[in-house]
Backbone as CSV, one residue per row, in Angstrom:
resi,resn,N_x,N_y,N_z,CA_x,CA_y,CA_z,C_x,C_y,C_z
1,UNK,22.001,-71.667,277.779,20.904,-71.393,276.881,21.533,-69.767,276.207
2,UNK,22.481,-68.951,276.689,23.167,-68.097,275.958,23.976,-68.404,274.823
3,UNK,24.825,-69.642,275.021,25.097,-70.297,274.057,24.509,-70.419,272.460
4,UNK,23.326,-71.074,272.984,22.401,-71.406,271.908,21.870,-70.488,271.202
5,UNK,21.515,-69.367,271.748,21.128,-68.197,271.278,22.108,-67.571,270.315
6,UNK,23.205,-67.288,270.789,24.519,-66.801,270.019,24.416,-67.716,268.548
7,UNK,24.514,-68.944,268.748,24.587,-69.866,267.754,23.589,-69.624,266.471
8,UNK,22.337,-69.659,267.280,21.413,-69.326,266.148,21.530,-68.038,265.431
9,UNK,21.962,-66.897,266.061,22.226,-65.708,265.327,23.296,-65.822,264.296
10,UNK,24.280,-66.763,264.754,25.344,-66.723,263.686,24.745,-67.408,262.656
11,UNK,24.031,-68.862,262.617,23.427,-69.360,261.770,22.499,-68.502,260.723
12,UNK,21.746,-67.865,261.510,20.712,-66.640,260.865,21.629,-65.757,259.752
13,UNK,22.733,-65.330,260.370,23.391,-64.360,259.725,24.064,-64.960,258.503
14,UNK,24.488,-66.276,258.808,25.242,-67.020,257.496,24.209,-66.909,256.442
15,UNK,22.690,-67.444,256.748,21.889,-67.663,255.783,21.355,-66.505,254.888
16,UNK,21.187,-65.404,256.022,20.987,-63.976,255.026,22.063,-63.515,254.278
17,UNK,23.145,-63.742,254.777,24.305,-63.387,253.790,24.312,-64.153,252.420
18,UNK,24.145,-65.293,252.707,24.356,-66.064,251.411,23.052,-65.607,250.622
19,UNK,21.959,-65.881,250.990,20.767,-64.932,250.350,20.792,-63.909,249.430
20,UNK,21.413,-62.955,250.486,21.535,-61.378,250.051,22.751,-61.309,248.837
21,UNK,23.664,-62.125,248.910,24.944,-62.514,248.052,24.340,-62.782,246.519
22,UNK,23.434,-63.913,246.702,23.069,-64.647,245.546,22.122,-63.568,244.625
23,UNK,21.166,-63.053,245.489,20.349,-62.213,244.819,20.991,-60.805,244.134
24,UNK,22.157,-60.327,244.892,23.115,-59.479,244.384,23.986,-59.869,243.133
25,UNK,24.306,-61.154,242.999,24.714,-61.665,241.766,23.981,-61.616,240.679
26,UNK,22.874,-62.023,240.661,21.545,-62.476,239.680,20.651,-61.272,239.479
27,UNK,20.370,-61.125,238.315,19.173,-60.102,238.085,17.695,-61.031,237.812
28,UNK,17.802,-62.556,237.497,16.592,-62.952,237.451,15.755,-63.386,238.537
29,UNK,14.603,-63.232,238.492,13.599,-63.498,239.851,13.954,-65.093,239.953
30,UNK,13.603,-65.709,241.268,14.219,-66.896,241.574,13.002,-67.335,242.574
31,UNK,12.587,-68.590,242.538,11.701,-68.957,243.850,12.593,-69.332,244.978
32,UNK,11.859,-69.532,246.352,12.750,-69.919,247.140,13.408,-71.135,247.177
33,UNK,12.569,-72.161,246.579,13.513,-73.349,246.147,14.827,-73.397,245.439
34,UNK,14.526,-72.478,244.420,15.600,-72.281,243.349,16.928,-71.667,243.901
35,UNK,16.580,-70.612,244.749,17.496,-70.088,245.801,18.325,-70.992,246.548
36,UNK,17.552,-71.616,247.591,17.959,-72.552,248.357,18.800,-73.546,247.840
37,UNK,18.410,-74.109,246.529,19.353,-75.160,245.998,20.704,-74.634,245.582
38,UNK,20.521,-73.517,245.101,21.871,-72.899,244.587,22.823,-72.201,245.602
39,UNK,22.223,-71.834,246.856,22.988,-71.712,247.901,23.182,-72.627,248.962
40,UNK,22.693,-73.652,249.052,22.815,-74.869,249.762,22.304,-74.698,251.143
41,UNK,21.455,-74.020,251.395,20.542,-74.026,252.600,19.288,-74.658,252.305
42,UNK,18.337,-74.788,253.340,16.967,-75.339,253.216,15.962,-74.219,252.846
43,UNK,14.841,-74.632,252.014,14.190,-73.632,251.437,13.324,-73.029,252.449
44,UNK,13.075,-73.750,253.759,12.454,-73.093,254.841,13.190,-71.889,255.293
45,UNK,14.579,-72.126,255.334,15.401,-70.989,255.975,15.349,-69.788,254.986
46,UNK,15.597,-70.150,253.751,15.440,-69.182,252.607,14.148,-68.371,252.660
47,UNK,12.754,-69.062,252.803,11.644,-68.443,253.027,11.776,-67.430,254.158
48,UNK,12.231,-67.714,255.630,12.426,-66.936,256.592,13.136,-65.754,256.447
49,UNK,14.475,-66.105,255.635,15.240,-64.714,255.529,14.443,-63.887,254.300
50,UNK,13.700,-64.492,253.297,13.214,-63.675,252.307,12.129,-62.774,252.842
51,UNK,11.501,-63.449,253.923,10.303,-62.780,254.703,10.809,-61.516,255.479
52,UNK,12.052,-61.785,255.950,12.620,-60.469,256.764,13.058,-59.623,255.773
53,UNK,13.552,-59.986,254.709,13.988,-58.972,253.644,12.856,-58.130,253.103
54,UNK,11.752,-59.093,252.864,10.397,-58.171,252.375,9.864,-57.125,253.364
55,UNK,9.998,-57.329,254.777,9.842,-56.495,255.742,10.448,-55.321,255.857
56,UNK,11.944,-55.641,255.332,12.746,-54.246,255.208,12.578,-53.540,254.085
57,UNK,11.612,-54.246,252.750,11.657,-53.527,251.713,13.053,-54.008,250.900
58,UNK,13.831,-54.848,251.204,14.878,-55.180,250.391,14.395,-56.222,249.152
59,UNK,13.516,-56.892,249.170,13.018,-57.773,247.971,11.593,-57.586,247.966
60,UNK,11.152,-58.090,246.758,9.852,-58.333,246.709,9.445,-59.415,245.596
61,UNK,8.278,-59.914,246.111,7.754,-61.019,245.145,6.876,-60.824,244.130
62,UNK,6.729,-61.970,243.038,5.826,-61.756,241.920,5.372,-63.176,241.979
63,UNK,4.078,-63.189,241.959,3.395,-64.499,242.063,3.473,-65.217,240.493
64,UNK,4.095,-66.457,240.252,3.733,-67.175,239.269,3.533,-68.414,239.383
65,UNK,2.341,-68.586,238.863,1.725,-70.067,239.335,1.592,-70.226,240.886
66,UNK,2.178,-71.444,241.515,1.976,-71.577,242.945,3.292,-71.046,243.678
67,UNK,4.157,-70.225,242.955,5.369,-70.053,243.774,5.766,-68.555,243.492
68,UNK,6.075,-67.829,244.429,6.912,-66.544,244.707,8.059,-66.408,243.862
69,UNK,8.039,-65.753,242.927,9.340,-65.304,242.351,9.887,-64.097,242.919
70,UNK,11.128,-64.097,243.574,11.849,-63.067,244.567,12.690,-62.100,243.567
71,UNK,12.744,-60.773,243.779,13.745,-60.303,242.935,14.241,-58.963,244.395
72,UNK,15.399,-58.334,243.934,15.884,-57.715,244.950,15.516,-56.359,244.463
73,UNK,14.799,-55.360,245.458,14.654,-53.942,245.289,15.556,-53.112,244.917
74,UNK,15.707,-52.467,243.689,16.857,-51.924,243.410,16.680,-50.339,243.664
75,UNK,15.536,-50.126,244.271,15.478,-48.490,244.618,15.956,-48.368,246.046
């Protein structure tokens, strides 16, 4: 069980790092699916990461149609 938990943390950390690096590289707001296709992870994983970042006030969404467009909080 301990091995399983540490693997999940490592995978989560990689996803967070990929999403954060991608957001730092670009200025344009992007949807979860756009970010997922560019960083190579599932859109559900990106959504989870973005919700965690939003709770920490690292990113903020803007609703466009049916999608949230996410942008890095530069403040």
